Amino acid sequence: MRAGRPRTLASLTFALALVAGSAGIASAEAPAPPETGATKSDNITHLASAPMSGPLANGINTDIAFAGRLAYVGNYSGFAIYDIGDPADPRLVSQVSCPGSQNDISISNGLLFLSTDSSRSDNSCQSVAQSATIKESWEGIKIFDVKDPANPRYVAAVETHCGSHTHTLIPAKSKRELYIYNSSYSPNAAYPDCQPPNDLIDIIKVPVEHPEDAAVVASPVLFPDGGFPGSPTGRATSGCHDITAFPARDIAAAACMGDGILLDISKPERPKVLDRVQDAANFSFWHGATFNHNGTKVVFMDELGGGSGAECSAEVGPNKGATAVFDLDHKKFVFRSYFKIPRHQAAGENCVSHNGSLIPARGRDIMVQAWYQGGFSVWDFTDSAHPTEIGYFDRPPIEPADFGGYWSAYYYNGAIYGTESVKAFDVFRIDDSRTDPAKRVKLDELNVQTQPASK
């Protein structure tokens, strides 16, 4: 995992297993009818489910990126591309077999970026698991050309420190380059290329016209004091889990295990820490962040239990495994409240605060958020101190008890899209006077971790 190590074309194996959409495949993968037995609010309509299939059928659906009428869905086994021109009838265009936990995904101008956070034998899509104690093992970012979505083409790979759990796109002002803020954590003294304390992030520079020249250009230390030292209930900081950028204000919010931080990203290769917050009493693992519509608030998610625990119970309570709301006052965090779904889940249902996105309803701060087997929630934090739920969808528990539920739930161009981890790519509609103005907002592209200002 030697970050930025030069590679010749001969040293990269670009072959990949591609299953392209066709009339036959589209027919075979037609969306299933909405699942029965779910509970939901009256303002939510379940439009469609596109079941996992082919080489991705036994994987785990993860994150989603959007461009035009296409949705790009990450999966531990690769990624899939869906045509969502008709949200009620998502159609598989193609899928790529390329195993590599967890395949966090983003899209920009026909380039697709995929995170590999499991130690592999090489950087190809045919790699196998290989111990991180071996110097030659590989983890990092894979880059695909998806200008022809029916035929994705693997064009480059960049190795990073400690792999790539998630990543965030930062557009350069010139638009000739694209920066990637790479997040990874859990170093180990036995790993040659992922040594403690791992108090940094890797920054990759991608020449848009020549993505094959992408390379790590900086690895700034964000926690010179070592970060949160850990507590009986909270993980010590040894890297960042996820970063959300708000380019319109040159800021980013980073969720870094035991710390939440605010970054100045006006100079993308030299981010500067503006403020930092910790919550030893209630937060176990700072997992992700979302800004409000004008970048004056941040909500941070706590992934108590790592996503596999049943954390939505009366015993756990309303402030743990929840989402925390902060106002930004002169670029300083001011804590205001916690939000957690008000429905207690069964003992076998993994449930905790997870990935969500803002619903761009002008004049209000509303987001949709996944809670694994807790389903997803639509909630309003316009009043930072008193967030309220305004809609939800919750499937029945998986029987027998097992991992599942919504990994991500995002709003894009009039619909809500969810990755049901072990089942399907789902589509919903919300009809509510508070969110209806968002239906007029049409985006050309959406990577939720590169958050646009509301129009």
Short mmCIF file of C-alpha atoms in Angstrom, two decimals:
data_model
loop_
_atom_site.label_atom_id
_atom_site.label_comp_id
_atom_site.label_asym_id
_atom_site.label_seq_id
_atom_site.Cartn_x
_atom_site.Cartn_y
_atom_site.Cartn_z
CA MET A 1 0.00 0.00 0.00
CA ARG A 2 2.65 2.51 -0.95
CA ALA A 3 0.67 5.69 -1.51
CA GLY A 4 1.35 7.47 -4.77
CA ARG A 5 3.77 4.79 -6.02
CA PRO A 6 4.26 5.25 -9.81
CA ARG A 7 2.67 2.57 -11.93
CA THR A 8 3.19 1.65 -15.54
CA LEU A 9 0.29 0.54 -17.71
CA ALA A 10 1.75 -2.94 -17.75
CA SER A 11 1.64 -3.14 -13.95
CA LEU A 12 -2.11 -2.49 -13.84
CA THR A 13 -4.62 -5.18 -14.70
CA PHE A 14 -7.67 -3.34 -16.01
CA ALA A 15 -9.79 -6.37 -16.87
CA LEU A 16 -13.17 -6.46 -15.19
CA ALA A 17 -16.26 -8.59 -15.30
CA LEU A 18 -19.06 -6.59 -16.91
CA VAL A 19 -22.70 -7.56 -17.14
CA ALA A 20 -24.30 -4.99 -19.43
CA GLY A 21 -27.97 -4.11 -19.53
CA SER A 22 -29.97 -5.23 -22.54
CA ALA A 23 -33.59 -5.77 -23.37
CA GLY A 24 -33.41 -9.28 -21.91
CA ILE A 25 -31.62 -8.21 -18.74
CA ALA A 26 -33.93 -5.25 -18.21
CA SER A 27 -36.90 -7.58 -18.44
CA ALA A 28 -35.33 -10.08 -16.02
CA GLU A 29 -34.50 -7.34 -13.53
CA ALA A 30 -37.79 -5.44 -13.71
CA PRO A 31 -38.56 -3.83 -10.36
CA ALA A 32 -40.41 -5.98 -7.89
CA PRO A 33 -43.65 -4.72 -6.35
CA PRO A 34 -43.22 -2.87 -3.04
CA GLU A 35 -42.77 -5.18 -0.08
CA THR A 36 -45.77 -5.85 2.12
CA GLY A 37 -45.67 -5.68 5.89
CA ALA A 38 -43.91 -2.33 6.08
CA THR A 39 -45.06 0.51 8.30
CA LYS A 40 -44.81 4.06 6.98
CA SER A 41 -46.16 7.56 7.23
CA ASP A 42 -48.99 8.55 4.89
CA ASN A 43 -46.76 10.96 2.95
CA ILE A 44 -44.34 8.23 1.81
CA THR A 45 -45.03 6.03 -1.24
CA HIS A 46 -42.82 3.04 -2.05
CA LEU A 47 -42.48 3.13 -5.84
CA ALA A 48 -40.13 0.27 -6.73
CA SER A 49 -37.49 -2.24 -5.70
CA ALA A 50 -34.74 -3.39 -8.09
CA PRO A 51 -33.38 -6.61 -6.56
CA MET A 52 -29.64 -7.23 -6.32
CA SER A 53 -28.61 -9.64 -9.06
CA GLY A 54 -25.80 -11.29 -10.99
CA PRO A 55 -22.28 -10.82 -9.58
CA LEU A 56 -23.58 -8.41 -6.91
CA ALA A 57 -26.39 -10.62 -5.60
CA ASN A 58 -24.44 -11.89 -2.62
CA GLY A 59 -22.72 -8.61 -1.83
CA ILE A 60 -23.85 -5.68 0.32
CA ASN A 61 -25.27 -2.51 -1.23
CA THR A 62 -23.56 0.62 0.10
CA ASP A 63 -23.53 4.20 -1.16
CA ILE A 64 -25.15 5.95 -4.15
CA ALA A 65 -24.04 8.70 -6.57
CA PHE A 66 -26.17 10.36 -9.25
CA ALA A 67 -25.65 11.98 -12.66
CA GLY A 68 -28.43 12.96 -15.04
CA ARG A 69 -30.90 10.09 -15.22
CA LEU A 70 -28.46 7.55 -13.82
CA ALA A 71 -27.83 6.20 -10.31
CA TYR A 72 -24.51 4.54 -9.46
CA VAL A 73 -24.80 2.04 -6.60
CA GLY A 74 -21.77 0.76 -4.70
CA ASN A 75 -21.65 -2.83 -3.50
CA TYR A 76 -18.99 -4.82 -1.66
CA SER A 77 -18.76 -6.94 -4.82
CA GLY A 78 -18.52 -4.04 -7.32
CA PHE A 79 -21.04 -1.48 -8.55
CA ALA A 80 -24.25 -1.21 -10.60
CA ILE A 81 -25.62 1.55 -12.83
CA TYR A 82 -29.38 2.12 -13.05
CA ASP A 83 -31.46 4.27 -15.39
CA ILE A 84 -33.80 6.23 -13.11
CA GLY A 85 -35.39 8.37 -15.81
CA ASP A 86 -38.67 6.93 -14.56
CA PRO A 87 -38.18 6.65 -10.77
CA ALA A 88 -41.03 4.14 -10.56
CA ASP A 89 -39.24 1.85 -13.00
CA PRO A 90 -35.43 1.81 -12.37
CA ARG A 91 -33.65 -0.25 -15.03
CA LEU A 92 -30.30 -1.95 -14.76
CA VAL A 93 -27.86 -0.56 -17.34
CA SER A 94 -24.72 -2.46 -16.32
CA GLN A 95 -22.92 -3.88 -13.34
CA VAL A 96 -19.24 -4.48 -12.69
CA SER A 97 -17.79 -7.26 -10.57
CA CYS A 98 -14.90 -5.72 -8.65
CA PRO A 99 -14.74 -6.95 -5.04
CA GLY A 100 -13.27 -4.60 -2.46
CA SER A 101 -14.88 -3.48 0.78
CA GLN A 102 -16.82 -1.24 0.83
CA ASN A 103 -16.79 0.30 -2.63
CA ASP A 104 -17.88 3.77 -1.56
CA ILE A 105 -18.76 5.50 -4.83
CA SER A 106 -18.82 8.93 -6.48
CA ILE A 107 -19.20 10.35 -9.99
CA SER A 108 -17.90 13.43 -11.81
CA ASN A 109 -18.07 14.24 -15.52
CA GLY A 110 -18.09 10.63 -16.61
CA LEU A 111 -15.44 9.46 -14.14
CA LEU A 112 -16.46 7.05 -11.39
CA PHE A 113 -14.40 6.66 -8.21
CA LEU A 114 -14.52 3.55 -6.04
CA SER A 115 -13.00 3.05 -2.57
CA THR A 116 -11.22 -0.19 -1.71
CA ASP A 117 -10.79 -0.71 2.04
CA SER A 118 -9.89 -4.38 2.21
CA SER A 119 -6.33 -5.51 1.70
CA ARG A 120 -6.04 -7.09 -1.76
CA SER A 121 -3.46 -9.06 -3.72
CA ASP A 122 -3.30 -6.33 -6.40
CA ASN A 123 -5.33 -3.44 -7.79
CA SER A 124 -7.28 -5.41 -10.40
CA CYS A 125 -10.93 -6.39 -10.26
CA GLN A 126 -9.80 -10.02 -10.07
CA SER A 127 -7.77 -9.51 -6.89
CA VAL A 128 -8.21 -11.71 -3.84
CA ALA A 129 -7.96 -10.91 -0.16
CA GLN A 130 -4.38 -10.66 1.09
CA SER A 131 -3.10 -9.71 4.52
CA ALA A 132 -2.23 -6.06 5.16
CA THR A 133 0.91 -7.32 6.88
CA ILE A 134 2.32 -8.00 3.39
CA LYS A 135 4.03 -4.90 2.01
CA GLU A 136 2.86 -5.52 -1.56
CA SER A 137 -0.84 -5.69 -0.63
CA TRP A 138 -3.01 -3.00 -2.20
CA GLU A 139 -5.82 -0.71 -1.03
CA GLY A 140 -6.96 2.65 -2.34
CA ILE A 141 -9.06 4.36 -5.04
CA LYS A 142 -10.04 2.82 -8.38
CA ILE A 143 -11.09 5.09 -11.26
CA PHE A 144 -13.47 4.09 -14.07
CA ASP A 145 -14.55 5.88 -17.24
CA VAL A 146 -18.35 5.54 -17.39
CA LYS A 147 -19.11 7.95 -20.22
CA ASP A 148 -20.66 4.92 -21.87
CA PRO A 149 -22.63 3.61 -18.88
CA ALA A 150 -23.32 0.29 -20.58
CA ASN A 151 -19.57 -0.34 -20.85
CA PRO A 152 -17.59 0.99 -17.86
CA ARG A 153 -13.84 1.05 -18.41
CA TYR A 154 -11.26 0.77 -15.61
CA VAL A 155 -8.58 3.43 -16.22
CA ALA A 156 -6.50 4.02 -13.09
CA ALA A 157 -5.75 3.12 -9.48
CA VAL A 158 -4.17 5.14 -6.69
CA GLU A 159 -2.82 3.48 -3.56
CA THR A 160 -3.37 5.24 -0.23
CA HIS A 161 -2.34 4.97 3.40
CA CYS A 162 -4.59 2.47 5.20
CA GLY A 163 -6.81 2.00 2.15
CA SER A 164 -9.95 3.97 1.32
CA HIS A 165 -13.01 3.55 3.53
CA THR A 166 -14.78 6.57 2.05
CA HIS A 167 -13.79 9.48 -0.16
CA THR A 168 -14.99 13.00 -0.97
CA LEU A 169 -14.68 14.92 -4.24
CA ILE A 170 -13.46 18.53 -4.03
CA PRO A 171 -13.71 20.36 -7.38
CA ALA A 172 -10.78 22.65 -8.19
CA LYS A 173 -11.64 26.23 -9.05
CA SER A 174 -10.05 25.77 -12.49
CA LYS A 175 -12.21 22.68 -13.15
CA ARG A 176 -9.16 21.13 -14.80
CA GLU A 177 -8.43 19.09 -11.68
CA LEU A 178 -10.47 17.25 -9.15
CA TYR A 179 -9.30 16.57 -5.61
CA ILE A 180 -10.24 13.51 -3.60
CA TYR A 181 -10.11 13.64 0.19
CA ASN A 182 -9.52 10.03 1.20
CA SER A 183 -10.67 8.77 4.61
CA SER A 184 -9.36 5.64 6.32
CA TYR A 185 -8.75 4.47 9.85
CA SER A 186 -7.71 1.57 12.13
CA PRO A 187 -3.92 1.50 11.70
CA ASN A 188 -1.88 -1.37 13.09
CA ALA A 189 1.81 -1.61 13.95
CA ALA A 190 1.89 -4.88 11.97
CA TYR A 191 0.77 -3.14 8.75
CA PRO A 192 3.81 -1.75 6.86
CA ASP A 193 1.82 1.00 5.15
CA CYS A 194 -0.82 1.75 7.79
CA GLN A 195 1.11 2.64 10.89
CA PRO A 196 -0.28 4.35 14.00
CA PRO A 197 -1.27 7.04 14.73
CA ASN A 198 -2.75 7.61 11.22
CA ASP A 199 -3.74 11.15 12.19
CA LEU A 200 -3.93 12.23 8.54
CA ILE A 201 -5.96 12.08 5.35
CA ASP A 202 -4.60 11.44 1.86
CA ILE A 203 -5.39 14.00 -0.84
CA ILE A 204 -5.42 12.78 -4.43
CA LYS A 205 -5.21 15.13 -7.40
CA VAL A 206 -6.97 13.93 -10.56
CA PRO A 207 -6.30 15.69 -13.89
CA VAL A 208 -9.80 15.56 -15.40
CA GLU A 209 -8.56 14.98 -18.95
CA HIS A 210 -5.90 12.48 -17.87
CA PRO A 211 -7.24 10.51 -14.89
CA GLU A 212 -4.50 7.92 -15.42
CA ASP A 213 -2.11 10.50 -13.91
CA ALA A 214 -4.02 10.72 -10.61
CA ALA A 215 -1.72 10.61 -7.58
CA VAL A 216 -1.51 11.43 -3.90
CA VAL A 217 -0.22 15.02 -3.61
CA ALA A 218 -0.56 15.63 0.14
CA SER A 219 -1.22 13.81 3.41
CA PRO A 220 -1.96 16.56 5.93
CA VAL A 221 -2.06 15.75 9.64
CA LEU A 222 -5.40 16.83 11.11
CA PHE A 223 -4.75 15.74 14.70
CA PRO A 224 -1.25 16.78 15.75
CA ASP A 225 -2.26 16.14 19.38
CA GLY A 226 -3.47 12.64 18.54
CA GLY A 227 -7.19 13.40 18.66
CA PHE A 228 -9.75 11.93 21.03
CA PRO A 229 -7.92 9.40 23.25
CA GLY A 230 -10.86 7.06 23.62
CA SER A 231 -13.27 6.29 26.46
CA PRO A 232 -15.17 3.25 27.78
CA THR A 233 -17.88 3.96 25.20
CA GLY A 234 -16.08 5.89 22.45
CA ARG A 235 -13.45 4.97 19.86
CA ALA A 236 -10.12 6.78 19.93
CA THR A 237 -9.35 8.83 16.84
CA SER A 238 -6.97 7.15 14.40
CA GLY A 239 -8.16 8.60 11.10
CA CYS A 240 -11.39 9.90 9.59
CA HIS A 241 -14.44 7.89 8.60
CA ASP A 242 -16.17 10.36 6.30
CA ILE A 243 -15.87 13.97 5.11
CA THR A 244 -18.63 16.12 3.62
CA ALA A 245 -17.60 19.20 1.68
CA PHE A 246 -19.63 22.38 1.12
CA PRO A 247 -17.62 23.95 -1.73
CA ALA A 248 -19.82 27.07 -1.98
CA ARG A 249 -18.42 28.18 1.40
CA ASP A 250 -15.00 26.47 1.12
CA ILE A 251 -15.68 24.35 4.19
CA ALA A 252 -15.96 20.68 5.01
CA ALA A 253 -17.16 18.72 8.04
CA ALA A 254 -15.15 15.62 8.91
CA ALA A 255 -16.39 12.77 11.11
CA CYS A 256 -13.25 11.23 12.56
CA MET A 257 -14.06 8.42 14.99
CA GLY A 258 -13.76 10.35 18.27
CA ASP A 259 -13.82 13.86 16.80
CA GLY A 260 -15.95 16.07 14.60
CA ILE A 261 -13.99 18.81 12.85
CA LEU A 262 -14.65 21.77 10.57
CA LEU A 263 -12.15 22.35 7.76
CA ASP A 264 -11.26 25.34 5.61
CA ILE A 265 -10.79 23.83 2.11
CA SER A 266 -10.21 27.06 0.19
CA LYS A 267 -6.75 25.66 -0.63
CA PRO A 268 -7.67 22.03 -1.37
CA GLU A 269 -4.13 20.68 -0.96
CA ARG A 270 -3.78 22.41 2.41
CA PRO A 271 -6.97 22.04 4.46
CA LYS A 272 -6.99 23.88 7.77
CA VAL A 273 -8.82 22.82 10.93
CA LEU A 274 -11.17 25.61 12.04
CA ASP A 275 -12.92 23.92 14.95
CA ARG A 276 -13.25 20.58 16.68
CA VAL A 277 -15.88 18.96 18.89
CA GLN A 278 -16.07 15.79 20.99
CA ASP A 279 -18.91 14.09 22.85
CA ALA A 280 -17.57 11.49 25.26
CA ALA A 281 -20.93 11.18 27.01
CA ASN A 282 -23.04 10.13 24.03
CA PHE A 283 -21.04 9.62 20.83
CA SER A 284 -19.31 6.31 20.22
CA PHE A 285 -18.11 6.77 16.62
CA TRP A 286 -18.32 10.01 14.62
CA HIS A 287 -19.43 8.52 11.29
CA GLY A 288 -20.70 11.15 8.84
CA ALA A 289 -21.91 14.72 8.44
CA THR A 290 -24.49 16.75 6.51
CA PHE A 291 -24.76 20.54 6.16
CA ASN A 292 -28.01 22.44 6.00
CA HIS A 293 -29.05 24.30 2.85
CA ASN A 294 -26.72 27.29 3.31
CA GLY A 295 -23.87 25.75 5.26
CA THR A 296 -24.73 27.34 8.60
CA LYS A 297 -25.50 24.06 10.41
CA VAL A 298 -23.96 20.59 10.54
CA VAL A 299 -25.50 17.33 11.68
CA PHE A 300 -23.13 14.53 12.71
CA MET A 301 -24.10 10.85 12.85
CA ASP A 302 -22.98 8.46 15.59
CA GLU A 303 -22.57 4.87 14.38
CA LEU A 304 -22.81 3.19 17.75
CA GLY A 305 -22.28 -0.55 17.34
CA GLY A 306 -20.60 -0.19 13.95
CA GLY A 307 -23.83 -0.69 12.00
CA SER A 308 -24.45 -4.24 13.19
CA GLY A 309 -25.84 -3.48 16.66
CA ALA A 310 -29.47 -3.16 17.69
CA GLU A 311 -29.16 0.41 18.98
CA CYS A 312 -32.72 1.71 18.50
CA SER A 313 -34.14 0.45 21.78
CA ALA A 314 -35.52 1.93 24.97
CA GLU A 315 -32.41 0.69 26.82
CA VAL A 316 -30.00 2.56 24.53
CA GLY A 317 -32.13 5.70 24.72
CA PRO A 318 -32.59 8.76 22.48
CA ASN A 319 -29.12 10.33 22.67
CA LYS A 320 -26.84 7.42 21.76
CA GLY A 321 -26.52 6.09 18.22
CA ALA A 322 -28.28 9.30 17.23
CA THR A 323 -27.67 12.35 15.06
CA ALA A 324 -26.42 15.57 16.69
CA VAL A 325 -27.38 19.01 15.40
CA PHE A 326 -24.87 21.86 15.56
CA ASP A 327 -25.20 25.48 14.51
CA LEU A 328 -22.12 27.14 13.03
CA ASP A 329 -21.44 30.47 14.74
CA HIS A 330 -18.50 32.23 13.06
CA LYS A 331 -17.30 28.80 11.94
CA LYS A 332 -17.48 27.36 15.45
CA PHE A 333 -19.68 24.43 16.47
CA VAL A 334 -22.57 25.14 18.85
CA PHE A 335 -24.42 22.01 19.97
CA ARG A 336 -28.20 22.31 19.80
CA SER A 337 -29.89 18.88 20.00
CA TYR A 338 -30.00 15.16 19.19
CA PHE A 339 -32.39 13.43 16.82
CA LYS A 340 -33.23 9.74 16.79
CA ILE A 341 -36.10 7.82 15.23
CA PRO A 342 -38.97 7.51 17.73
CA ARG A 343 -39.76 3.86 16.90
CA HIS A 344 -38.06 1.20 19.02
CA GLN A 345 -36.81 -1.71 16.94
CA ALA A 346 -36.71 -5.42 17.78
CA ALA A 347 -33.72 -6.87 19.62
CA GLY A 348 -32.45 -8.54 16.44
CA GLU A 349 -32.69 -5.48 14.18
CA ASN A 350 -29.43 -3.66 13.48
CA CYS A 351 -30.33 0.01 13.73
CA VAL A 352 -28.30 3.19 14.17
CA SER A 353 -27.86 6.66 12.67
CA HIS A 354 -26.46 6.30 9.15
CA ASN A 355 -26.15 7.93 5.71
CA GLY A 356 -28.60 10.62 4.63
CA SER A 357 -28.90 13.73 2.51
CA LEU A 358 -30.51 17.13 2.59
CA ILE A 359 -33.86 17.57 0.83
CA PRO A 360 -33.44 20.94 -0.95
CA ALA A 361 -36.70 22.55 0.20
CA ARG A 362 -36.05 26.27 0.12
CA GLY A 363 -36.40 27.97 3.50
CA ARG A 364 -36.31 24.74 5.50
CA ASP A 365 -33.64 22.35 6.76
CA ILE A 366 -34.97 18.86 6.07
CA MET A 367 -33.09 15.63 5.46
CA VAL A 368 -33.79 12.01 4.73
CA GLN A 369 -31.64 9.55 6.65
CA ALA A 370 -31.08 5.79 6.69
CA TRP A 371 -31.27 3.78 9.92
CA TYR A 372 -30.50 0.26 8.64
CA GLN A 373 -33.40 -1.96 9.81
CA GLY A 374 -34.94 1.12 11.36
CA GLY A 375 -35.76 2.05 7.74
CA PHE A 376 -35.39 5.69 6.84
CA SER A 377 -36.64 8.89 8.40
CA VAL A 378 -37.45 12.32 6.97
CA TRP A 379 -36.88 14.96 9.63
CA ASP A 380 -36.90 18.73 9.93
CA PHE A 381 -34.15 20.58 11.83
CA THR A 382 -35.09 24.12 10.78
CA ASP A 383 -35.39 24.74 14.51
CA SER A 384 -32.00 23.33 15.50
CA ALA A 385 -33.01 22.82 19.11
CA HIS A 386 -36.24 20.96 18.32
CA PRO A 387 -35.87 18.59 15.34
CA THR A 388 -39.02 16.72 14.36
CA GLU A 389 -39.76 13.72 12.18
CA ILE A 390 -42.16 14.38 9.30
CA GLY A 391 -42.08 11.04 7.48
CA TYR A 392 -40.71 7.49 7.63
CA PHE A 393 -40.60 4.02 6.09
CA ASP A 394 -39.80 0.88 8.09
CA ARG A 395 -39.78 -2.69 6.82
CA PRO A 396 -40.50 -5.63 9.16
CA PRO A 397 -37.51 -7.33 10.83
CA ILE A 398 -35.42 -9.83 8.89
CA GLU A 399 -36.28 -13.34 10.05
CA PRO A 400 -34.25 -15.10 11.32
CA ALA A 401 -32.39 -12.10 12.73
CA ASP A 402 -29.54 -10.98 10.46
CA PHE A 403 -27.79 -7.87 9.12
CA GLY A 404 -29.77 -5.71 6.71
CA GLY A 405 -31.74 -2.52 6.21
CA TYR A 406 -30.99 0.81 4.55
CA TRP A 407 -27.32 1.74 4.29
CA SER A 408 -28.02 5.03 2.49
CA ALA A 409 -31.20 7.02 1.83
CA TYR A 410 -30.81 10.06 -0.46
CA TYR A 411 -33.08 12.58 -2.16
CA TYR A 412 -32.39 13.32 -5.83
CA ASN A 413 -34.53 15.22 -8.34
CA GLY A 414 -37.90 14.50 -6.81
CA ALA A 415 -37.47 11.00 -5.38
CA ILE A 416 -35.86 9.20 -2.44
CA TYR A 417 -33.44 6.39 -3.28
CA GLY A 418 -32.32 3.79 -0.76
CA THR A 419 -29.80 0.97 -0.76
CA GLU A 420 -31.41 -1.88 1.13
CA SER A 421 -28.14 -3.53 2.12
CA VAL A 422 -28.86 -7.16 1.31
CA LYS A 423 -31.94 -6.91 -0.90
CA ALA A 424 -32.45 -4.15 -3.42
CA PHE A 425 -32.14 -0.64 -4.75
CA ASP A 426 -35.38 1.06 -3.68
CA VAL A 427 -37.25 4.17 -4.80
CA PHE A 428 -39.79 6.26 -2.87
CA ARG A 429 -41.78 9.45 -3.26
CA ILE A 430 -42.61 11.94 -0.53
CA ASP A 431 -45.66 14.17 -0.87
CA ASP A 432 -45.67 16.84 1.79
CA SER A 433 -46.15 20.61 1.70
CA ARG A 434 -42.87 21.03 3.59
CA THR A 435 -40.80 19.10 1.03
CA ASP A 436 -42.77 19.75 -2.17
CA PRO A 437 -40.68 22.85 -3.09
CA ALA A 438 -37.68 20.54 -3.47
CA LYS A 439 -39.34 18.93 -6.50
CA ARG A 440 -38.49 22.07 -8.48
CA VAL A 441 -34.75 21.60 -7.86
CA LYS A 442 -33.05 19.64 -10.66
CA LEU A 443 -29.39 18.70 -10.33
CA ASP A 444 -27.08 17.49 -13.08
CA GLU A 445 -25.00 15.51 -10.60
CA LEU A 446 -25.08 14.63 -6.92
CA ASN A 447 -22.39 13.17 -4.71
CA VAL A 448 -23.89 13.57 -1.26
CA GLN A 449 -20.44 14.04 0.32
CA THR A 450 -19.88 17.04 -2.00
CA GLN A 451 -22.91 18.98 -0.97
CA PRO A 452 -24.34 21.68 -3.26
CA ALA A 453 -25.80 24.88 -1.87
CA SER A 454 -29.57 25.02 -2.30
CA LYS A 455 -30.75 27.14 -5.21
#
